[in-house]
Coordinates of N, CA and C in Angstrom, one line a residue:
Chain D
X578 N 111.4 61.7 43.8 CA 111.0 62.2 45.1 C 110.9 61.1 46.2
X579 N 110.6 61.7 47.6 CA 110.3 60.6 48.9 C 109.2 59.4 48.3
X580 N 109.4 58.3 49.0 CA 108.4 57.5 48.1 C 108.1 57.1 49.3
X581 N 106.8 56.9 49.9 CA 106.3 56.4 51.6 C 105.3 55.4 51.2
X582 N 105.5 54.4 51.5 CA 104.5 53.2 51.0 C 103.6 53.3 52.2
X583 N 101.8 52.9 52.2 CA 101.9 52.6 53.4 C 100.4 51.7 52.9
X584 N 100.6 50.6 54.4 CA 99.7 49.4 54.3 C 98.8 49.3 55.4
X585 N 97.3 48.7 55.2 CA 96.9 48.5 54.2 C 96.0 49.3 53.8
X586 N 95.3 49.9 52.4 CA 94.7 50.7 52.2 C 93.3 50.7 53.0
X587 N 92.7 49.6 53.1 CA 91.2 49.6 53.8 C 91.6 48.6 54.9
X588 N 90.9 48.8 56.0 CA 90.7 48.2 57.1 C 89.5 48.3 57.7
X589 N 88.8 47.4 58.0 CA 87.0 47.0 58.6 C 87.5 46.5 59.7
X590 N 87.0 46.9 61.2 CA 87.3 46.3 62.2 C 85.7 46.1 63.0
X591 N 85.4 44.9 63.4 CA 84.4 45.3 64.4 C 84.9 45.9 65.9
X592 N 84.0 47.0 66.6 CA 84.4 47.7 67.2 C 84.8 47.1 68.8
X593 N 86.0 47.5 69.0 CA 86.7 46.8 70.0 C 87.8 45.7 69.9
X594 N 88.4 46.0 68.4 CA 89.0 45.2 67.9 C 90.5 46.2 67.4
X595 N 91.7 45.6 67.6 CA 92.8 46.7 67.4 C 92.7 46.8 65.9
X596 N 93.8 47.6 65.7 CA 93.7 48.4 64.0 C 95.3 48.6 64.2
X597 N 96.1 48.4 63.0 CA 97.6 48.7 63.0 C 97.3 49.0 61.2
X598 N 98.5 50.2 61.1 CA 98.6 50.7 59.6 C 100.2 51.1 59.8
X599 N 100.4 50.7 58.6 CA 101.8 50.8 58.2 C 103.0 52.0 57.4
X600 N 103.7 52.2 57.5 CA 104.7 53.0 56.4 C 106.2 52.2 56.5
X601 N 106.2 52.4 55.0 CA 107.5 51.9 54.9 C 108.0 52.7 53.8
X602 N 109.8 52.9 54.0 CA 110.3 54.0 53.0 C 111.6 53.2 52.6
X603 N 112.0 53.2 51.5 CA 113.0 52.8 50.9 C 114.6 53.3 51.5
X604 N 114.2 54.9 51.8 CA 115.7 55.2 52.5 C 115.4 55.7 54.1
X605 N 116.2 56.3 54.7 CA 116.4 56.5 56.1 C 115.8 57.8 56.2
X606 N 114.6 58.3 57.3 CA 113.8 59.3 57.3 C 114.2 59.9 58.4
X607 N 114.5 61.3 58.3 CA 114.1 62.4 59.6 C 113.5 62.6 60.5
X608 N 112.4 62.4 59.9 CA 111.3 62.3 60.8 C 110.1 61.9 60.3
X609 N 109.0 61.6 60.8 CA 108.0 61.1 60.0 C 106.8 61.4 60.8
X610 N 105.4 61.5 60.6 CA 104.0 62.7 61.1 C 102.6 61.7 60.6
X611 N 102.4 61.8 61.9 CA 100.7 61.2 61.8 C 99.9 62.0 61.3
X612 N 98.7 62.3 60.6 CA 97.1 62.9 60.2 C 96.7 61.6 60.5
X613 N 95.4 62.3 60.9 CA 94.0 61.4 60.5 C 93.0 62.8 59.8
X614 N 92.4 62.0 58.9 CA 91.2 62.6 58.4 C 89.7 62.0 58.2
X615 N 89.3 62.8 59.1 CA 87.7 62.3 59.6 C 86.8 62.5 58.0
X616 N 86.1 61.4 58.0 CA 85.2 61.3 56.3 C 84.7 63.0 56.4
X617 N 84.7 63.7 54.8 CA 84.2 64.7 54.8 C 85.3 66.0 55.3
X618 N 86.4 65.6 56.1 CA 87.0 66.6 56.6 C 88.1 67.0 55.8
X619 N 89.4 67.3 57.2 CA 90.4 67.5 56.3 C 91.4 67.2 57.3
X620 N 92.8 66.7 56.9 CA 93.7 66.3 57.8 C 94.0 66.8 59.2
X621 N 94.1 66.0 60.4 CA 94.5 66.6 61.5 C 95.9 66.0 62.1
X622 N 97.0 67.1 62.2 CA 98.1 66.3 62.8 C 97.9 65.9 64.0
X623 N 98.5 64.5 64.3 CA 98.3 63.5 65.2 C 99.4 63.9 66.1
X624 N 101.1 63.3 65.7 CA 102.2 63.3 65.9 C 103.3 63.4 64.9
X625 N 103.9 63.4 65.9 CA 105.7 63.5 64.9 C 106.8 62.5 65.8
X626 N 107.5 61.6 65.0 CA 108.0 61.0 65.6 C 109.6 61.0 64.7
X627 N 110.9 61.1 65.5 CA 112.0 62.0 65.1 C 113.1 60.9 65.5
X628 N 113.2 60.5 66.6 CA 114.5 59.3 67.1 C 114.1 57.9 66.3
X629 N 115.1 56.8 66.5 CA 115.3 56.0 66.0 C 114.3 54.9 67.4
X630 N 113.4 54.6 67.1 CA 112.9 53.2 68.1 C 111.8 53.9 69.2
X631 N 111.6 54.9 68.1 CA 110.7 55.8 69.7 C 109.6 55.7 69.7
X632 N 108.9 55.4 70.4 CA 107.4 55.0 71.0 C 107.1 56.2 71.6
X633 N 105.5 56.5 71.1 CA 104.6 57.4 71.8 C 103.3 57.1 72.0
X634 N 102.3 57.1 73.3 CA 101.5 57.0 73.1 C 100.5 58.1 73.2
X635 N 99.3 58.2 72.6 CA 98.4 59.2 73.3 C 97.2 58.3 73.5
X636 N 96.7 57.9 74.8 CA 95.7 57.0 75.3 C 95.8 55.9 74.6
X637 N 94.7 55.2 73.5 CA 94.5 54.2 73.2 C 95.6 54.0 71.5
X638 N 96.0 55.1 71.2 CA 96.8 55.3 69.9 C 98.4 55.1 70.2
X639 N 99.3 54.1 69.6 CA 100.5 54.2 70.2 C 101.2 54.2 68.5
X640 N 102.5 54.9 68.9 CA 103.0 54.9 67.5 C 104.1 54.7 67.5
X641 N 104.9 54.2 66.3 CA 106.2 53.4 66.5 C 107.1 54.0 65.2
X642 N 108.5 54.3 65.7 CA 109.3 54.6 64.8 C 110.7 53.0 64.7
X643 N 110.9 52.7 63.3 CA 111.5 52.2 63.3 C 113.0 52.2 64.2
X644 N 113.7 50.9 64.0 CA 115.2 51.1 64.6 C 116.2 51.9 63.6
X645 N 115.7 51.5 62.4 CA 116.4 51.8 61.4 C 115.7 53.4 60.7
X646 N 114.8 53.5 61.4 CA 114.1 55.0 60.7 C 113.8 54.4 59.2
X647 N 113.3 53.4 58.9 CA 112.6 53.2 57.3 C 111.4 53.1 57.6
X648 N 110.5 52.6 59.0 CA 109.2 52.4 58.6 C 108.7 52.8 60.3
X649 N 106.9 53.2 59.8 CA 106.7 53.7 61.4 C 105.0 52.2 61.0
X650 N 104.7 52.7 62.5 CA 103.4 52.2 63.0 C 102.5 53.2 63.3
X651 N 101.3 52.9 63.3 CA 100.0 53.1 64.4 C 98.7 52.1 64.4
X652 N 99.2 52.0 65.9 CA 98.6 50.7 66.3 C 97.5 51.6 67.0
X653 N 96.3 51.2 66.9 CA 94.8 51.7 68.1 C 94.8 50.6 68.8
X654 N 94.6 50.7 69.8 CA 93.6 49.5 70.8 C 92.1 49.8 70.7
X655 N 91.7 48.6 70.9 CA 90.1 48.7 71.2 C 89.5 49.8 70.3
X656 N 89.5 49.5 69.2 CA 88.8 50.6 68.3 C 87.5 51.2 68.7
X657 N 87.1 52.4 68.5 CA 85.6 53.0 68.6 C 85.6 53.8 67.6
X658 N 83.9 53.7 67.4 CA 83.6 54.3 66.2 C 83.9 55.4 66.2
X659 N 84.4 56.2 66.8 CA 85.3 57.8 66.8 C 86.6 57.7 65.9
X660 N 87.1 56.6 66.3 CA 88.4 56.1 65.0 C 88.2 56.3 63.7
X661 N 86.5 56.0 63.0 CA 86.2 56.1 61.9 C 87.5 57.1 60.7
X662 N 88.2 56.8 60.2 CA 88.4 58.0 59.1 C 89.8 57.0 58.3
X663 N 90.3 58.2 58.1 CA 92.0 57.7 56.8 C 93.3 58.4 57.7
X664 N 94.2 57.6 57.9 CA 95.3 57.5 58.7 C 96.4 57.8 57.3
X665 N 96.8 59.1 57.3 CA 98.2 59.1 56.8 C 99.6 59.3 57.4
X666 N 100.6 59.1 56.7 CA 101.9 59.5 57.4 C 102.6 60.2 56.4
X667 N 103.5 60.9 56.8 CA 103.8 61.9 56.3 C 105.6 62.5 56.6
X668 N 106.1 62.4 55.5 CA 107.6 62.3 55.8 C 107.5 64.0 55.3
X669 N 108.3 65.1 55.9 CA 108.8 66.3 55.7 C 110.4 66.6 55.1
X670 N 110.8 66.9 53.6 CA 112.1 66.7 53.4 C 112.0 68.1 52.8
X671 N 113.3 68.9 53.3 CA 113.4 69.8 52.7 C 112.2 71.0 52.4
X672 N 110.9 71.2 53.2 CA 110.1 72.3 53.4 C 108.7 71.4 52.6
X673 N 108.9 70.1 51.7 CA 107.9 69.1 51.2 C 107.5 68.7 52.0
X674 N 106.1 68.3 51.8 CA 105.8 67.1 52.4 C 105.1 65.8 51.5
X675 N 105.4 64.4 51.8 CA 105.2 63.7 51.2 C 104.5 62.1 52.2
X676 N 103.3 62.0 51.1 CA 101.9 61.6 52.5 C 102.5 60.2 51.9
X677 N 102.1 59.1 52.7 CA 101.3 57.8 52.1 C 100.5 57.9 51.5
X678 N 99.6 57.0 51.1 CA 98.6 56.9 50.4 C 97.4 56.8 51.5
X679 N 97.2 56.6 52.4 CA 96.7 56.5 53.6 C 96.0 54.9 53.7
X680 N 95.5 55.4 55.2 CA 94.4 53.8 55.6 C 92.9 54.2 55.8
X681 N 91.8 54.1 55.2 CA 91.0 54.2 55.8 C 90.3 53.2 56.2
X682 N 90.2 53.5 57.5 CA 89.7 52.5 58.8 C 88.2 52.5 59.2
X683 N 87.0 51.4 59.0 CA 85.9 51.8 59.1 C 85.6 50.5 60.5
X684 N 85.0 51.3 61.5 CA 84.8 50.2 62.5 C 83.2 50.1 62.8
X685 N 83.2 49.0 62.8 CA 81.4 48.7 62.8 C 81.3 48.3 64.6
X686 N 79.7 48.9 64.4 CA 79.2 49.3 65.8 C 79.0 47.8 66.0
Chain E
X543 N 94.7 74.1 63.3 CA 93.9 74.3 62.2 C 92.9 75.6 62.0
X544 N 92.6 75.8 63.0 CA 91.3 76.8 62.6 C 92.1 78.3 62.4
X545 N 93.4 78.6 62.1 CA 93.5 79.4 61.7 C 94.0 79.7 60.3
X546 N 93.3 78.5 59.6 CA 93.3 78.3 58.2 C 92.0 78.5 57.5
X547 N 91.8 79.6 56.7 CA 90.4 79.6 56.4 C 90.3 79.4 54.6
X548 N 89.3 78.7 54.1 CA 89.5 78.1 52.6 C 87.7 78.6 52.1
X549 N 88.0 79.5 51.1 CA 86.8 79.8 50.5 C 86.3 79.4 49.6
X550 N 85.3 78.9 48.5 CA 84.5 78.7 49.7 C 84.5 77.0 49.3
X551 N 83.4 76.4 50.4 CA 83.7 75.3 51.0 C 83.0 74.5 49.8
X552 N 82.2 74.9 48.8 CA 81.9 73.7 47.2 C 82.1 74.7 46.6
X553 N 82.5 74.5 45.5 CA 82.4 75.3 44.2 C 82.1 74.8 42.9
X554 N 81.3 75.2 42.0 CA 80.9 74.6 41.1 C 81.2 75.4 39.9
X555 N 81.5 74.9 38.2 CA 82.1 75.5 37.6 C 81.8 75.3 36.4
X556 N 81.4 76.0 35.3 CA 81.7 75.0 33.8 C 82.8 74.8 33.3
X557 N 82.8 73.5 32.2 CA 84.0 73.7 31.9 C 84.6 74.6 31.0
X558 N 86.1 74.6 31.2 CA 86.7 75.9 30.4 C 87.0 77.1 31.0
X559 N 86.0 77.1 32.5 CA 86.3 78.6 33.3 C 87.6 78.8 34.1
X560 N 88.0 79.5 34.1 CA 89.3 79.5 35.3 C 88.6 79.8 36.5
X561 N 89.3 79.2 37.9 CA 88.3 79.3 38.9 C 89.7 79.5 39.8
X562 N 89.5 80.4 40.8 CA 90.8 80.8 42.3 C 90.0 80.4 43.4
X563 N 90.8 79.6 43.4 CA 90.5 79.0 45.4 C 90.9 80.0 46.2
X564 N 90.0 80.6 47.2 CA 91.2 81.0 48.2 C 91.8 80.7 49.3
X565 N 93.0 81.0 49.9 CA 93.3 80.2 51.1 C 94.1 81.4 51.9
X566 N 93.8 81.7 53.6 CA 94.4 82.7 54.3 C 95.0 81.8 55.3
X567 N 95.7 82.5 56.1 CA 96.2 81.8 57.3 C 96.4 83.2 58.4
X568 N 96.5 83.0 59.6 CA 96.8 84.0 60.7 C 97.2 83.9 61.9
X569 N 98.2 82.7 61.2 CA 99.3 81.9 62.2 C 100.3 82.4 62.3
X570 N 100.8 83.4 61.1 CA 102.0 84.1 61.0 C 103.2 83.0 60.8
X571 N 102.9 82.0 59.4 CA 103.6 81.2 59.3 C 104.0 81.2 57.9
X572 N 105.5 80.9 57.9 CA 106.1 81.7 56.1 C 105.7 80.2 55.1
X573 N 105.4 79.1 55.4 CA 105.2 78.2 54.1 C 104.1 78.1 54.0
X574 N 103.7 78.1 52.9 CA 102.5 77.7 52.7 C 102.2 76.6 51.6
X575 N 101.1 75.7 51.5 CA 101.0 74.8 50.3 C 99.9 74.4 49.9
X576 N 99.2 73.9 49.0 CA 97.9 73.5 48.4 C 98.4 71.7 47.6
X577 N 97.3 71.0 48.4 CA 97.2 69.9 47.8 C 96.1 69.2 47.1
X578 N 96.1 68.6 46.4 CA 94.6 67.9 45.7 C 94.4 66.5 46.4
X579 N 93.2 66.2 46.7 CA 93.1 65.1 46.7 C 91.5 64.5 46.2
X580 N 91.7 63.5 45.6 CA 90.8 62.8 45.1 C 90.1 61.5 45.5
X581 N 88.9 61.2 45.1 CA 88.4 60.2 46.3 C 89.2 58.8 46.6
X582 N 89.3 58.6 48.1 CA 89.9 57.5 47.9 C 91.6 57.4 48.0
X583 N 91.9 58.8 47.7 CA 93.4 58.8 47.5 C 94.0 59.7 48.4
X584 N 95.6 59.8 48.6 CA 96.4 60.5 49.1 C 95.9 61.9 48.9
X585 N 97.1 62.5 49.3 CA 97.4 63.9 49.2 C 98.4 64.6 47.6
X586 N 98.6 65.2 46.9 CA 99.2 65.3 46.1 C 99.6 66.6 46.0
X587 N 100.7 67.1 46.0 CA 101.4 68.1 46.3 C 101.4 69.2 44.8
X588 N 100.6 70.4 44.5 CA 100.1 71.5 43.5 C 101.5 72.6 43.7
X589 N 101.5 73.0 44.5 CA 102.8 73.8 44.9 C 102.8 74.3 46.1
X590 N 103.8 74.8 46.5 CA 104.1 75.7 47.8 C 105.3 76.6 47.5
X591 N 105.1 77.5 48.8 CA 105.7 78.6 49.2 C 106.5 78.8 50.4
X592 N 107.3 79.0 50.5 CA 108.5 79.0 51.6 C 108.4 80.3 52.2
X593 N 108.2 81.4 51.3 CA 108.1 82.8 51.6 C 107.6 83.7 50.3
X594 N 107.2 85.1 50.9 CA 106.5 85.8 50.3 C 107.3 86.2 48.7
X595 N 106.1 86.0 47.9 CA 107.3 86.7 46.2 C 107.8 85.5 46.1
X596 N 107.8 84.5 46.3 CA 108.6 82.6 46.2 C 107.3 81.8 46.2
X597 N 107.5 80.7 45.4 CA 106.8 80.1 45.2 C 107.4 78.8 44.0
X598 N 107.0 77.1 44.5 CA 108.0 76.3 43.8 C 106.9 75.2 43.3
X599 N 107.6 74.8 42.3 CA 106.1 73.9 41.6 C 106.0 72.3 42.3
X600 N 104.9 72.0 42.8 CA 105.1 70.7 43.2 C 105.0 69.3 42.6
X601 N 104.1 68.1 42.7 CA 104.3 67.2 41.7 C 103.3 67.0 40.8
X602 N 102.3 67.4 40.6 CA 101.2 68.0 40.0 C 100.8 69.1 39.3
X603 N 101.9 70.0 39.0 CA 101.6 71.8 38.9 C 100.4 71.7 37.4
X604 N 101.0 71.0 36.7 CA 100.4 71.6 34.8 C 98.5 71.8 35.6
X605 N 98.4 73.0 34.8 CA 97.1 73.3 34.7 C 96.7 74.1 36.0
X606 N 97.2 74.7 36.9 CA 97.4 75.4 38.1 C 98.3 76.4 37.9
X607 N 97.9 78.3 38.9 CA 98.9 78.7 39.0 C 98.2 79.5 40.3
X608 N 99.6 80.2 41.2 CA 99.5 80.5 42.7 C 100.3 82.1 42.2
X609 N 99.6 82.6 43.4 CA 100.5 83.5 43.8 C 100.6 83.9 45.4
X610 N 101.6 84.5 45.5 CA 101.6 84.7 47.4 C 102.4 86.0 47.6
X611 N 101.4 87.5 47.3 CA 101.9 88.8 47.1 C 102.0 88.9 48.6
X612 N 100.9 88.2 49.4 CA 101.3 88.2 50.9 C 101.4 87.0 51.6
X613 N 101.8 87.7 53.0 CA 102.0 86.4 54.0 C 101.0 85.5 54.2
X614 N 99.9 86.4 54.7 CA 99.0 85.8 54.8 C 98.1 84.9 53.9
X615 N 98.4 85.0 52.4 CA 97.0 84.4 51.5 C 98.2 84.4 50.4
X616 N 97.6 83.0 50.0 CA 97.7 81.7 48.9 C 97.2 81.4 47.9
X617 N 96.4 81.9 47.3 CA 95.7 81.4 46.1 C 96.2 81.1 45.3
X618 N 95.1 79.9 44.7 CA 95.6 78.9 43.6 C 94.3 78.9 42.8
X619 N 94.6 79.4 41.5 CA 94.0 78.9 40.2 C 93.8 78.2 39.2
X620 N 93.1 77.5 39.4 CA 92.7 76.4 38.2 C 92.1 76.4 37.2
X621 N 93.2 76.4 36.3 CA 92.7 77.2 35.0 C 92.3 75.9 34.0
X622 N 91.9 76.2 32.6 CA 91.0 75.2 31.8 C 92.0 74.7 31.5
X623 N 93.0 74.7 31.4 CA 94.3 73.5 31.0 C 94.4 72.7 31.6
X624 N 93.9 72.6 33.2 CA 94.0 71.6 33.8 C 92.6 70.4 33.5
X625 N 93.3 69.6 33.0 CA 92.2 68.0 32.3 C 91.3 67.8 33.2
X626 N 91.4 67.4 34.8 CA 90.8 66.9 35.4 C 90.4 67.7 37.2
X627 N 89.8 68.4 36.4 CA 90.2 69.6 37.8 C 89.2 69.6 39.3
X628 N 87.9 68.0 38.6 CA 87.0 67.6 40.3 C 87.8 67.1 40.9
X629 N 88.0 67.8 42.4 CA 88.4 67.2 43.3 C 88.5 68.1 44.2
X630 N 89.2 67.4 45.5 CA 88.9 68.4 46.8 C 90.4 68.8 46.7
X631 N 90.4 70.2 47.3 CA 91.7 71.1 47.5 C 91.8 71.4 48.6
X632 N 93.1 70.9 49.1 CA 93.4 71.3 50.5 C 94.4 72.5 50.8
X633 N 94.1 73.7 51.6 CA 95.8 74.3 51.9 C 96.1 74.1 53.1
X634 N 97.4 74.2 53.2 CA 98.2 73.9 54.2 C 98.9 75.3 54.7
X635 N 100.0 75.1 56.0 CA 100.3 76.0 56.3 C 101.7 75.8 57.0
X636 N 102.9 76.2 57.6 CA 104.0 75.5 58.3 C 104.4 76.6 59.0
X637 N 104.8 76.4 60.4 CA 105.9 77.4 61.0 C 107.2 77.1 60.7
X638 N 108.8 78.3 60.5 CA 109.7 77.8 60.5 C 110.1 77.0 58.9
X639 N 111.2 76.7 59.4 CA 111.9 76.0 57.7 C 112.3 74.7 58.7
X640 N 112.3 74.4 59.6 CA 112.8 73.1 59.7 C 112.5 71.6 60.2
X641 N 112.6 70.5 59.7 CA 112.2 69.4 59.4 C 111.5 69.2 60.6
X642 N 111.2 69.0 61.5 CA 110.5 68.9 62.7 C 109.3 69.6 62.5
X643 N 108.7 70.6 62.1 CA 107.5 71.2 62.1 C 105.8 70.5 61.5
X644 N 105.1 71.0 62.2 CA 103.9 70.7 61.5 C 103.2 71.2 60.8
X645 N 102.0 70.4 60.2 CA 101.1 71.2 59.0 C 99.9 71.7 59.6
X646 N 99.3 72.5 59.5 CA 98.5 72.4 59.6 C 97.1 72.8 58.5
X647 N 96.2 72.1 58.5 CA 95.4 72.4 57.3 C 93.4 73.0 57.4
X648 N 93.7 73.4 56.3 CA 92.4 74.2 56.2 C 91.3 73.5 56.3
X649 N 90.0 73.5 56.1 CA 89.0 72.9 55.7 C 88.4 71.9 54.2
X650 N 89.2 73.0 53.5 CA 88.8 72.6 51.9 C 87.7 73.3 50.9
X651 N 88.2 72.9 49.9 CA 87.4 73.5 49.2 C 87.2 72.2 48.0
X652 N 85.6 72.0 48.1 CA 85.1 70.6 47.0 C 84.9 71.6 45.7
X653 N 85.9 71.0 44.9 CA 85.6 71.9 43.4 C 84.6 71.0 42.4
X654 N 83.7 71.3 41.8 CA 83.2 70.2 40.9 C 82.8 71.1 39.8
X655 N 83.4 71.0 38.6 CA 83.4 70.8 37.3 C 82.3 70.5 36.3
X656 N 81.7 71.0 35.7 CA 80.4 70.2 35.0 C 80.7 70.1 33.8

């Protein structure tokens, strides 16, 4: 099956400080989909990102698709303790979906 | 999301019982799917549904079974075959069959096993 590596598993940031998490995929992806999931909750889609080099941002969250479509980003600026949670990505093949292992990001006040 | 509803939100069980999660949607969306996750970890794929009467096993199936008589509702049962069955259960939901689409997910359901 899809295999979506993604780095790094924990991240501690003091707050006001950026946060970047990673995916990387062995072959060439479709497309590939942000969650976050807030402690206690349950996944919320973020984005989707589909072209080859495409940048999106929404405010302080910007996210990056490879040139090659094997690996994406999400970079935060200036973290705030509302960031708190676990960042997965998520490759869609064939009606599957198949997560990273996620990032959970804990930012101190 | 919120038109994902997952009953109920803890469940508690002994062992050996068979236990059905439930999960609705009223999005009017033909896939549907259930994942486990455990503390600390990803998502893990139990099975999904593309359409009603269909149903395909995912990377986790042994010790689980679903059915999807309707559009709307998903249940999955976890039955005593399954070894390790605390953990949290998510369902999901999709519009469409094509790779562009999103998920969207229920609340959950914390299963705990005694």
């Amino acid at each position: 099956g899809q295999q979506v590596m993604q780095i790094p598993q924990y991240q501690h940031v003091q707050e006001g400080e950026d946060f970047t998490t990673y995916c990387n995929s062995s072959t060439t992806l479709s497309n590939i989909q942000w969650y976050k999931q807030r402690p206690g909750g349950h996944p919320v889609f973020l984005i989707q990102l589909v072209k080859s080099g495409e940048v999106k941002k929404q405010k302080r969250l910007t996210f990056q698709f490879g040139e090659a479509k094997k690996n994406s980003s999400l970079h935060i600026t200036a973290t705030q303790t509302t960031d708190v949670g676990t960042y997965f990505c998520a490759v869609l093949v064939f009606n599957k979906f198949y997560f990273g292992s996620g990032t959970k990001l804990n930012v101190k006040p | 999301d919120g038109g994902i509803t997952q009953s109920p939100k803890y469940l508690f069980r002994k062992e050996g019982q068979n236990v059905t999660l439930s999960c609705e949607q009223n999005l009017n969306h033909d896939a549907m799917y259930w994942y486990r996750q455990d503390p600390g970890q990803g998502l893990r794929l139990i099975y999904y549904s593309q359409i009603v009467n269909d149903f395909q096993k995912g990377d986790i199936a042994e010790g689980y079974s679903v059915s999807r008589e309707k559009k709307e509702s998903f249940p999955l049962t976890v039955t005593s075959a399954q070894k390790n069955p605390t953990a949290f259960y998510l369902c999901a939901s999709k519009s469409g069959r094509f790779n562009t689409d999103t998920q969207y997910f229920g609340p959950g359901t914390r299963l705990t096993v005694l």
